[in-house]
Amino acid sequence: MELPFAESYKIKMVEPIRKSTRQEREKWIKEANYNLFGLKSDQVFIDLLTDSGTGAMSDRQWSEIMLGDESYAGASSYFKMKDAIREVLGFEYFLPTHQGRAAENVLFSVLIKEGDIIPGNSHFDTTKGHIEFRKATAVDCTIDEAFDTTLSHPFKGNVDPIKLENILRSSGDKIPFIIVTVTCNSSGGQPVSVENLKMVRHLADKYGKMVVFDSARFSENAYFIKLREKGYQDKTIREIVREMFDCADVMTMSAKKDAIVNMGGFIAMRTKELHSKASVYNIMFEGYITYGGMSGRDMNALAQGLYEGTEYDYLETRIRQVEYLGMRLMDFGIPLQQPIGGHAVFIDAKRFLPHLPKEEFQAQTLAVELYVEAGVRGVEIGALLADRDPVTRENRYPALELMRLAIPRRVYTNNHMDVVAVALKNIYDRRDTIRKGLKILTEAPIMRHFTATFDLA
Ligand code: F0G
């Protein structure tokens, strides 16, 4: 008999979590104005709000914490991080930042000016926010297949070469760089193939543009390449990672994902010139160039995390758990983005609650239902997150209206996944009885999803 699959780690420390009653949860979510960001964490049983900064560090990472060098300038921790970035990712220069959006802020301060156009594959919300904040425009060039959740395509994060070349041809003078997000969070944690990255590199060279990778989940991307792209089965994750990054000039990293730390990020680049320019903003916004918003101990844990996050056994355990949840939901007939992504399962709320109008925020409504059903916290990736159009101030309704269940790394067991799956099945069985969605009471002008307040529509 073939041995079953099991995790590539064992558990050394645990953190109790508390179950609650439906009655308690109904009260708490109302007090939170139907915004899941407003809940206290101890009001949540299984927290799938994000996989960002919520992972469990290893014993080796905790050991590195003790070895952190907190010197203001030239700390050994900075050099540890520099070595890991050079070895794993192949970049010579880097700047630490406190997290991914800080890397975007610093880098974009150098590269973007008013009126610019930044093509890419479904830019993440903070990326888009930092582009629009500078009165520039993010143009989505993701392949159309990504927007049909029923279609199974191995690389739904891919950039459409025709869309990209069209914008390069028509607006080339306004484009400072192309940004590729690996994996593509907004389209469902979907990977980008090496072939596609090489195509982007080719077009960038043809039009004399830089290529930036938004790399939060780069190693999950490499895992999918190994599994799905022809010619990569026998390569190691690290070899694939290097081949991916060979197509980029610069990368921004939210290390809270694939480097499995609770806080941290960086920008890595190939030239001293860009490093010098970005250093000015890094010092102003983040901190001196050898710590940039991070403590020495956190830089140590991040360096260790870059090695662990690119080990095949770790990635297999991680991505198979996400797949396990997805498969259980599919067995129940629940509509979701296919194939299942690297860090999360994305429920198609338009198909789950088709009788609710889009103006009543289907995915947010579903997320509230799931919380009340079982104390599980997901997050809306739909019209709420898409914000209003900066010019017309009209609501933007993206092609996909999703509820994301993001799985923290090395935190929950498959028993937890079973609870989530059955909770959603119960809601799916009674979906016709959900007659009311939500309406917004108050909202911020940008990135409103964090603080918006709602009432029942
Ligand atoms: N890029 C991508 C693709 C991301 O998913 C995120 C964050 C960022 C950049 C920004 O990084 O949070 O460290 O400032 N994503 C989190 C999420 C918040 O829940 O998907 P950050």
Short mmCIF file of C-alpha atoms and ligand atoms in Angstrom, two decimals:
data_model
loop_
_atom_site.label_atom_id
_atom_site.label_comp_id
_atom_site.label_asym_id
_atom_site.label_seq_id
_atom_site.Cartn_x
_atom_site.Cartn_y
_atom_site.Cartn_z
CA MET A 1 0.00 0.00 0.00
CA GLU A 2 1.28 3.47 -0.83
CA LEU A 3 1.97 5.51 2.29
CA PRO A 4 -0.33 8.53 2.73
CA PHE A 5 0.99 12.07 2.55
CA ALA A 6 1.91 13.82 5.81
CA GLU A 7 3.35 17.19 6.87
CA SER A 8 7.11 17.73 6.62
CA TYR A 9 7.31 19.10 10.19
CA LYS A 10 6.12 18.31 13.69
CA ILE A 11 4.69 20.75 16.23
CA LYS A 12 6.75 22.09 19.14
CA MET A 13 4.56 24.90 20.46
CA VAL A 14 0.82 25.52 20.37
CA GLU A 15 -1.48 28.52 20.74
CA PRO A 16 -5.00 27.92 22.10
CA ILE A 17 -7.92 29.21 20.04
CA ARG A 18 -11.46 29.64 21.32
CA LYS A 19 -14.75 28.47 19.91
CA SER A 20 -17.78 30.74 20.35
CA THR A 21 -21.54 30.49 19.95
CA ARG A 22 -23.54 31.69 16.96
CA GLN A 23 -25.31 34.14 19.28
CA GLU A 24 -21.98 35.67 20.38
CA ARG A 25 -20.78 35.93 16.78
CA GLU A 26 -24.00 37.62 15.63
CA LYS A 27 -23.47 40.25 18.31
CA TRP A 28 -19.74 40.70 17.59
CA ILE A 29 -20.09 41.09 13.83
CA LYS A 30 -22.82 43.68 14.29
CA GLU A 31 -20.55 45.57 16.72
CA ALA A 32 -17.82 45.37 14.05
CA ASN A 33 -20.24 47.00 11.55
CA TYR A 34 -20.13 43.85 9.39
CA ASN A 35 -16.45 44.45 8.60
CA LEU A 36 -14.31 41.43 9.48
CA PHE A 37 -11.27 43.65 10.01
CA GLY A 38 -13.15 45.13 12.96
CA LEU A 39 -13.28 41.83 14.89
CA LYS A 40 -10.94 41.06 17.77
CA SER A 41 -8.80 38.02 16.99
CA ASP A 42 -10.14 36.13 20.00
CA GLN A 43 -13.62 36.42 18.51
CA VAL A 44 -12.33 34.31 15.60
CA PHE A 45 -11.93 30.51 15.72
CA ILE A 46 -10.14 29.86 12.42
CA ASP A 47 -8.51 32.95 10.97
CA LEU A 48 -8.14 32.84 7.19
CA LEU A 49 -8.15 36.61 6.76
CA THR A 50 -4.64 36.49 5.35
CA ASP A 51 -1.55 34.36 4.92
CA SER A 52 0.52 37.50 5.46
CA GLY A 53 2.64 37.61 8.60
CA THR A 54 0.50 34.87 10.15
CA GLY A 55 2.81 31.91 9.56
CA ALA A 56 4.54 29.85 12.26
CA MET A 57 8.30 30.35 12.33
CA SER A 58 10.53 27.29 12.62
CA ASP A 59 12.86 26.42 15.50
CA ARG A 60 15.72 27.56 13.27
CA GLN A 61 14.09 30.92 12.66
CA TRP A 62 13.53 31.40 16.39
CA SER A 63 17.20 30.54 16.97
CA GLU A 64 18.14 33.21 14.45
CA ILE A 65 16.02 35.70 16.44
CA MET A 66 18.40 35.22 19.38
CA LEU A 67 21.41 35.87 17.15
CA GLY A 68 20.07 39.17 15.79
CA ASP A 69 22.54 42.05 15.67
CA GLU A 70 20.79 45.29 16.59
CA SER A 71 23.62 47.65 15.57
CA TYR A 72 22.28 50.74 13.86
CA ALA A 73 24.73 50.55 10.97
CA GLY A 74 26.45 47.57 9.36
CA ALA A 75 24.77 44.89 11.48
CA SER A 76 25.72 41.28 10.74
CA SER A 77 21.98 40.62 10.33
CA TYR A 78 21.95 42.94 7.32
CA PHE A 79 24.75 40.91 5.74
CA LYS A 80 22.98 37.64 6.53
CA MET A 81 19.96 38.95 4.66
CA LYS A 82 22.15 40.20 1.83
CA ASP A 83 23.75 36.75 1.45
CA ALA A 84 20.36 34.99 1.42
CA ILE A 85 19.00 37.39 -1.21
CA ARG A 86 22.07 36.92 -3.38
CA GLU A 87 22.07 33.13 -3.00
CA VAL A 88 18.35 32.41 -3.32
CA LEU A 89 17.20 35.22 -5.62
CA GLY A 90 20.37 36.29 -7.40
CA PHE A 91 20.21 40.04 -6.71
CA GLU A 92 23.38 41.92 -5.78
CA TYR A 93 21.82 44.96 -4.07
CA PHE A 94 18.92 45.29 -1.65
CA LEU A 95 17.19 47.58 0.81
CA PRO A 96 15.25 46.27 3.83
CA THR A 97 11.77 47.74 4.42
CA HIS A 98 9.22 47.09 7.14
CA GLN A 99 6.87 45.25 4.76
CA GLY A 100 5.89 44.90 1.10
CA ARG A 101 3.94 48.10 0.62
CA ALA A 102 6.86 50.06 2.10
CA ALA A 103 9.06 48.54 -0.61
CA GLU A 104 6.50 49.73 -3.17
CA ASN A 105 6.44 53.19 -1.63
CA VAL A 106 10.22 53.57 -1.75
CA LEU A 107 10.69 52.07 -5.22
CA PHE A 108 7.76 53.91 -6.79
CA SER A 109 9.03 57.21 -5.34
CA VAL A 110 12.03 56.73 -7.63
CA LEU A 111 10.33 55.26 -10.69
CA ILE A 112 6.79 56.69 -11.03
CA LYS A 113 5.67 60.22 -11.87
CA GLU A 114 2.24 61.75 -12.48
CA GLY A 115 0.60 60.56 -15.70
CA ASP A 116 2.61 57.32 -15.94
CA ILE A 117 1.09 54.00 -16.91
CA ILE A 118 2.11 50.76 -15.21
CA PRO A 119 1.04 47.59 -17.03
CA GLY A 120 0.93 44.32 -15.10
CA ASN A 121 -1.09 41.25 -14.13
CA SER A 122 -3.92 42.17 -11.73
CA HIS A 123 -1.89 44.51 -9.50
CA PHE A 124 -2.35 43.90 -5.78
CA ASP A 125 -4.38 46.59 -3.98
CA THR A 126 -1.43 48.26 -2.19
CA THR A 127 0.51 48.25 -5.46
CA LYS A 128 -2.39 49.86 -7.28
CA GLY A 129 -2.85 52.24 -4.33
CA HIS A 130 0.78 53.40 -4.53
CA ILE A 131 0.44 53.86 -8.30
CA GLU A 132 -2.83 55.82 -8.11
CA PHE A 133 -1.60 57.85 -5.14
CA ARG A 134 1.07 59.19 -7.55
CA LYS A 135 -1.65 60.04 -10.12
CA ALA A 136 -0.48 57.25 -12.38
CA THR A 137 -2.59 54.41 -13.82
CA ALA A 138 -2.34 50.65 -13.39
CA VAL A 139 -3.35 48.78 -16.55
CA ASP A 140 -4.34 45.16 -16.14
CA CYS A 141 -2.93 42.88 -18.85
CA THR A 142 -3.80 39.52 -17.27
CA ILE A 143 -4.95 36.81 -19.70
CA ASP A 144 -8.75 36.65 -20.11
CA GLU A 145 -8.84 33.02 -18.92
CA ALA A 146 -8.15 34.29 -15.38
CA PHE A 147 -11.57 35.90 -15.21
CA ASP A 148 -13.58 32.74 -15.86
CA THR A 149 -13.47 30.81 -12.58
CA THR A 150 -14.75 27.60 -14.22
CA LEU A 151 -11.84 27.43 -16.67
CA SER A 152 -8.88 25.35 -15.58
CA HIS A 153 -5.70 26.91 -16.98
CA PRO A 154 -2.30 26.02 -15.45
CA PHE A 155 -1.02 29.62 -15.39
CA LYS A 156 -3.93 31.96 -14.79
CA GLY A 157 -1.53 34.63 -13.53
CA ASN A 158 0.02 35.00 -17.00
CA VAL A 159 0.36 38.34 -18.77
CA ASP A 160 -1.40 38.56 -22.13
CA PRO A 161 1.31 39.34 -24.70
CA ILE A 162 -1.11 41.14 -27.03
CA LYS A 163 -2.56 43.36 -24.30
CA LEU A 164 0.97 44.14 -23.08
CA GLU A 165 2.39 44.94 -26.50
CA ASN A 166 -0.64 47.09 -27.38
CA ILE A 167 -0.12 49.30 -24.36
CA LEU A 168 3.66 49.41 -24.90
CA ARG A 169 3.09 50.48 -28.49
CA SER A 170 0.39 53.08 -27.77
CA SER A 171 1.75 54.57 -24.52
CA GLY A 172 5.39 53.49 -24.41
CA ASP A 173 6.67 56.94 -23.45
CA LYS A 174 4.52 56.95 -20.29
CA ILE A 175 5.57 53.50 -19.10
CA PRO A 176 8.52 53.39 -16.67
CA PHE A 177 8.30 49.63 -16.02
CA ILE A 178 6.16 46.50 -16.27
CA ILE A 179 5.18 44.82 -13.00
CA VAL A 180 4.53 41.09 -12.73
CA THR A 181 3.06 39.65 -9.54
CA VAL A 182 4.18 36.08 -8.79
CA THR A 183 1.93 34.36 -7.85
CA CYS A 184 -0.90 36.65 -8.85
CA ASN A 185 -2.89 37.23 -5.65
CA SER A 186 -5.78 39.20 -7.14
CA SER A 187 -6.62 36.60 -9.77
CA GLY A 188 -6.68 33.83 -7.17
CA GLY A 189 -3.11 33.02 -6.13
CA GLN A 190 -2.47 31.89 -9.68
CA PRO A 191 1.04 31.26 -11.02
CA VAL A 192 2.91 32.78 -13.95
CA SER A 193 4.95 30.43 -16.17
CA VAL A 194 8.64 30.89 -16.94
CA GLU A 195 7.70 31.03 -20.61
CA ASN A 196 5.41 33.98 -19.85
CA LEU A 197 8.06 35.74 -17.74
CA LYS A 198 10.50 35.35 -20.64
CA MET A 199 7.89 36.86 -22.99
CA VAL A 200 7.54 39.87 -20.66
CA ARG A 201 11.34 40.22 -20.57
CA HIS A 202 11.48 40.07 -24.35
CA LEU A 203 8.83 42.79 -24.81
CA ALA A 204 10.42 44.92 -22.10
CA ASP A 205 13.76 44.74 -23.91
CA LYS A 206 12.12 45.48 -27.25
CA TYR A 207 10.61 48.68 -25.83
CA GLY A 208 13.47 49.53 -23.47
CA LYS A 209 11.53 49.08 -20.21
CA MET A 210 12.40 47.71 -16.79
CA VAL A 211 10.67 44.67 -15.31
CA VAL A 212 9.68 44.63 -11.63
CA PHE A 213 8.45 41.49 -9.87
CA ASP A 214 6.04 41.79 -6.98
CA SER A 215 7.44 38.69 -5.34
CA ALA A 216 5.44 38.04 -2.16
CA ARG A 217 4.70 34.42 -3.16
CA PHE A 218 7.56 33.73 -5.57
CA SER A 219 8.40 30.26 -4.21
CA GLU A 220 4.79 29.09 -4.43
CA ASN A 221 5.00 30.25 -8.05
CA ALA A 222 8.14 28.15 -8.55
CA TYR A 223 6.39 25.11 -7.05
CA PHE A 224 3.60 25.36 -9.63
CA ILE A 225 6.17 25.72 -12.42
CA LYS A 226 7.86 22.51 -11.26
CA LEU A 227 4.52 20.72 -11.25
CA ARG A 228 2.95 22.17 -14.37
CA GLU A 229 5.44 23.62 -16.85
CA LYS A 230 7.07 21.38 -19.41
CA GLY A 231 10.78 20.89 -18.83
CA TYR A 232 10.83 21.89 -15.14
CA GLN A 233 9.92 18.62 -13.38
CA ASP A 234 13.54 17.73 -12.66
CA LYS A 235 14.71 21.18 -11.61
CA THR A 236 14.94 22.20 -7.95
CA ILE A 237 12.78 25.01 -6.58
CA ARG A 238 15.90 27.16 -6.17
CA GLU A 239 16.91 26.60 -9.81
CA ILE A 240 13.42 27.59 -10.95
CA VAL A 241 13.43 30.65 -8.67
CA ARG A 242 16.69 31.82 -10.25
CA GLU A 243 15.32 31.30 -13.72
CA MET A 244 12.21 33.33 -12.84
CA PHE A 245 14.19 36.22 -11.38
CA ASP A 246 16.61 36.23 -14.33
CA CYS A 247 13.71 37.95 -16.14
CA ALA A 248 13.50 40.84 -13.63
CA ASP A 249 15.52 44.02 -13.06
CA VAL A 250 14.01 44.76 -9.66
CA MET A 251 11.85 42.97 -7.13
CA THR A 252 9.70 44.09 -4.24
CA MET A 253 9.02 41.57 -1.53
CA SER A 254 6.51 41.26 1.24
CA ALA A 255 8.53 38.77 3.28
CA LYS A 256 5.45 38.09 5.41
CA LYS A 257 4.42 35.46 2.90
CA ASP A 258 7.03 33.18 1.34
CA ALA A 259 9.84 34.12 3.72
CA ILE A 260 7.55 33.01 6.59
CA VAL A 261 8.18 35.93 8.94
CA ASN A 262 5.65 37.99 10.85
CA MET A 263 6.99 41.33 9.59
CA GLY A 264 9.48 42.46 6.98
CA GLY A 265 10.15 43.15 3.34
CA PHE A 266 12.71 44.45 0.91
CA ILE A 267 13.54 45.79 -2.54
CA ALA A 268 16.27 44.00 -4.47
CA MET A 269 17.93 45.34 -7.59
CA ARG A 270 20.79 44.73 -9.96
CA THR A 271 22.37 48.17 -10.20
CA LYS A 272 24.20 50.35 -7.75
CA GLU A 273 22.61 53.37 -9.36
CA LEU A 274 19.03 52.33 -8.51
CA HIS A 275 20.17 51.27 -5.06
CA SER A 276 21.60 54.75 -4.43
CA LYS A 277 18.48 56.52 -5.68
CA ALA A 278 16.13 54.33 -3.64
CA SER A 279 18.36 54.66 -0.55
CA VAL A 280 17.40 58.33 -0.28
CA TYR A 281 13.70 57.45 0.09
CA ASN A 282 14.45 54.39 2.20
CA ILE A 283 16.29 56.50 4.75
CA MET A 284 13.48 59.04 4.75
CA PHE A 285 10.53 56.61 5.01
CA GLU A 286 11.97 53.41 6.53
CA GLY A 287 15.33 53.78 8.25
CA TYR A 288 19.04 53.68 7.55
CA ILE A 289 20.01 51.45 4.59
CA THR A 290 21.30 48.56 6.70
CA TYR A 291 18.05 48.08 8.66
CA GLY A 292 15.31 50.02 6.82
CA GLY A 293 12.41 49.47 9.19
CA MET A 294 13.48 46.04 10.44
CA SER A 295 15.18 44.93 13.62
CA GLY A 296 18.31 42.79 13.30
CA ARG A 297 16.58 39.72 14.73
CA ASP A 298 13.82 40.00 12.14
CA MET A 299 16.36 40.29 9.31
CA ASN A 300 17.98 37.07 10.60
CA ALA A 301 14.65 35.22 10.68
CA LEU A 302 13.86 36.52 7.19
CA ALA A 303 17.16 35.26 5.80
CA GLN A 304 16.53 31.82 7.30
CA GLY A 305 12.95 31.96 5.98
CA LEU A 306 14.15 32.53 2.41
CA TYR A 307 16.02 29.22 2.58
CA GLU A 308 13.17 27.30 4.24
CA GLY A 309 10.51 28.84 2.00
CA THR A 310 12.27 27.50 -1.08
CA GLU A 311 12.50 23.88 0.10
CA TYR A 312 10.37 21.48 -1.89
CA ASP A 313 9.07 19.48 1.09
CA TYR A 314 7.87 22.59 2.86
CA LEU A 315 6.12 23.87 -0.28
CA GLU A 316 4.50 20.52 -0.95
CA THR A 317 3.03 20.43 2.56
CA ARG A 318 1.87 24.00 2.27
CA ILE A 319 0.23 23.88 -1.14
CA ARG A 320 -1.30 20.45 -0.63
CA GLN A 321 -3.16 21.79 2.39
CA VAL A 322 -4.65 24.61 0.35
CA GLU A 323 -5.56 22.06 -2.30
CA TYR A 324 -7.13 19.81 0.34
CA LEU A 325 -9.53 22.55 1.38
CA GLY A 326 -10.29 23.36 -2.25
CA MET A 327 -11.02 19.74 -3.12
CA ARG A 328 -13.38 19.34 -0.18
CA LEU A 329 -15.29 22.44 -1.25
CA MET A 330 -15.44 21.23 -4.85
CA ASP A 331 -16.84 17.90 -3.65
CA PHE A 332 -19.67 19.92 -2.09
CA GLY A 333 -20.25 21.66 -5.43
CA ILE A 334 -19.17 25.06 -4.12
CA PRO A 335 -18.10 27.41 -6.96
CA LEU A 336 -14.48 28.52 -6.72
CA GLN A 337 -11.57 29.77 -8.82
CA GLN A 338 -9.99 26.82 -10.60
CA PRO A 339 -7.40 25.56 -10.44
CA ILE A 340 -6.89 26.09 -6.70
CA GLY A 341 -4.28 28.75 -5.97
CA GLY A 342 -1.09 28.61 -3.94
CA HIS A 343 -1.98 30.46 -0.76
CA ALA A 344 -5.74 30.51 -0.70
CA VAL A 345 -9.03 29.17 -1.97
CA PHE A 346 -11.12 31.82 -3.71
CA ILE A 347 -14.88 31.27 -3.57
CA ASP A 348 -16.80 32.69 -6.52
CA ALA A 349 -19.41 34.76 -4.68
CA LYS A 350 -21.24 35.76 -7.86
CA ARG A 351 -22.01 32.11 -8.51
CA PHE A 352 -22.55 31.32 -4.81
CA LEU A 353 -25.13 34.10 -4.28
CA PRO A 354 -26.32 34.86 -7.84
CA HIS A 355 -29.66 36.24 -6.64
CA LEU A 356 -28.02 39.14 -4.75
CA PRO A 357 -27.31 42.31 -6.78
CA LYS A 358 -23.63 43.29 -7.11
CA GLU A 359 -24.42 46.58 -5.37
CA GLU A 360 -25.00 44.54 -2.19
CA PHE A 361 -21.44 43.18 -2.09
CA GLN A 362 -21.92 39.43 -2.54
CA ALA A 363 -18.45 38.39 -1.36
CA GLN A 364 -18.57 40.56 1.76
CA THR A 365 -22.02 39.15 2.51
CA LEU A 366 -20.69 35.61 2.17
CA ALA A 367 -17.71 36.38 4.40
CA VAL A 368 -20.08 37.66 7.12
CA GLU A 369 -22.25 34.54 6.76
CA LEU A 370 -19.22 32.26 7.12
CA TYR A 371 -18.09 34.07 10.23
CA VAL A 372 -21.50 33.75 11.85
CA GLU A 373 -21.77 30.09 10.82
CA ALA A 374 -18.47 28.87 12.30
CA GLY A 375 -16.22 31.70 13.50
CA VAL A 376 -14.15 31.41 10.32
CA ARG A 377 -12.75 34.71 9.02
CA GLY A 378 -12.18 35.08 5.28
CA VAL A 379 -11.82 38.27 3.30
CA GLU A 380 -13.57 40.01 0.41
CA ILE A 381 -11.63 40.33 -2.84
CA GLY A 382 -14.21 42.06 -4.98
CA ALA A 383 -16.05 45.34 -5.43
CA LEU A 384 -15.25 46.57 -1.94
CA LEU A 385 -11.51 46.01 -2.36
CA ALA A 386 -11.61 47.49 -5.88
CA ASP A 387 -12.41 50.93 -4.40
CA ARG A 388 -14.07 53.72 -6.36
CA ASP A 389 -12.68 55.02 -9.64
CA PRO A 390 -10.30 57.84 -8.64
CA VAL A 391 -11.76 60.17 -11.30
CA THR A 392 -15.50 59.39 -11.51
CA ARG A 393 -15.77 58.20 -7.87
CA GLU A 394 -18.15 55.47 -9.06
CA ASN A 395 -17.89 52.00 -7.54
CA ARG A 396 -15.69 49.69 -9.60
CA TYR A 397 -17.07 46.20 -10.13
CA PRO A 398 -14.21 43.88 -11.05
CA ALA A 399 -14.74 40.84 -13.26
CA LEU A 400 -14.29 38.59 -10.23
CA GLU A 401 -16.22 38.89 -6.98
CA LEU A 402 -14.38 36.54 -4.65
CA MET A 403 -14.23 35.57 -1.01
CA ARG A 404 -10.70 34.50 -0.17
CA LEU A 405 -9.80 31.87 2.41
CA ALA A 406 -6.07 32.42 2.87
CA ILE A 407 -4.23 29.67 4.72
CA PRO A 408 -1.46 30.74 7.13
CA ARG A 409 1.76 28.76 6.69
CA ARG A 410 2.38 25.85 9.12
CA VAL A 411 -0.46 26.97 11.43
CA TYR A 412 -3.66 24.95 11.01
CA THR A 413 -4.29 21.23 10.49
CA ASN A 414 -6.55 19.58 7.95
CA ASN A 415 -9.14 19.14 10.73
CA HIS A 416 -9.48 22.92 10.68
CA MET A 417 -9.86 22.78 6.90
CA ASP A 418 -12.71 20.28 7.39
CA VAL A 419 -14.53 22.72 9.69
CA VAL A 420 -14.22 25.46 7.08
CA ALA A 421 -15.45 23.18 4.29
CA VAL A 422 -18.51 21.96 6.18
CA ALA A 423 -19.38 25.47 7.35
CA LEU A 424 -19.43 26.66 3.75
CA LYS A 425 -21.45 23.63 2.68
CA ASN A 426 -24.09 24.49 5.29
CA ILE A 427 -24.32 28.02 3.91
CA TYR A 428 -24.39 26.73 0.34
CA ASP A 429 -27.30 24.44 1.21
CA ARG A 430 -29.32 27.37 2.53
CA ARG A 431 -28.04 30.01 0.10
CA ASP A 432 -31.54 30.79 -1.25
CA THR A 433 -32.58 31.99 2.20
CA ILE A 434 -29.90 34.74 2.15
CA ARG A 435 -32.09 37.50 0.76
CA LYS A 436 -30.19 40.57 1.90
CA GLY A 437 -26.67 41.74 1.18
CA LEU A 438 -24.88 44.75 2.68
CA LYS A 439 -24.76 48.47 2.07
CA ILE A 440 -21.88 50.80 2.91
CA LEU A 441 -22.47 53.36 5.67
CA THR A 442 -19.01 54.97 5.78
CA GLU A 443 -15.79 54.49 3.80
CA ALA A 444 -12.28 55.93 3.42
CA PRO A 445 -11.33 57.59 0.10
CA ILE A 446 -8.70 54.91 -0.69
CA MET A 447 -8.26 51.27 0.50
CA ARG A 448 -11.70 51.49 2.04
CA HIS A 449 -12.05 47.76 2.75
CA PHE A 450 -10.08 47.95 6.00
CA THR A 451 -12.34 50.45 7.71
CA ALA A 452 -15.65 50.63 5.79
CA THR A 453 -18.78 50.21 7.93
CA PHE A 454 -21.89 48.40 6.70
CA ASP A 455 -25.49 47.69 7.51
CA LEU A 456 -27.84 45.09 6.11
CA ALA A 457 -29.10 46.27 2.70
N1 F0G B 1 2.01 42.39 -3.11
C1 F0G B 1 1.20 41.32 -2.97
C2 F0G B 1 1.02 40.38 -4.12
C3 F0G B 1 0.52 41.10 -1.78
O1 F0G B 1 -0.29 40.06 -1.66
C4 F0G B 1 0.72 42.01 -0.70
C5 F0G B 1 0.04 41.83 0.56
C6 F0G B 1 1.59 43.10 -0.89
C7 F0G B 1 2.21 43.25 -2.11
C8 F0G B 1 1.84 44.11 0.19
O2 F0G B 1 2.64 43.58 1.17
O3 F0G B 1 1.20 43.54 3.23
O4 F0G B 1 3.67 43.31 3.36
O5 F0G B 1 2.66 45.47 2.79
N2 F0G B 1 -0.90 41.03 0.74
C9 F0G B 1 -1.59 40.71 1.97
C10 F0G B 1 -2.75 39.81 1.66
C11 F0G B 1 -1.95 41.88 2.81
O6 F0G B 1 -3.56 39.58 2.58
O7 F0G B 1 -2.86 39.31 0.54
P1 F0G B 1 2.54 44.01 2.72
#
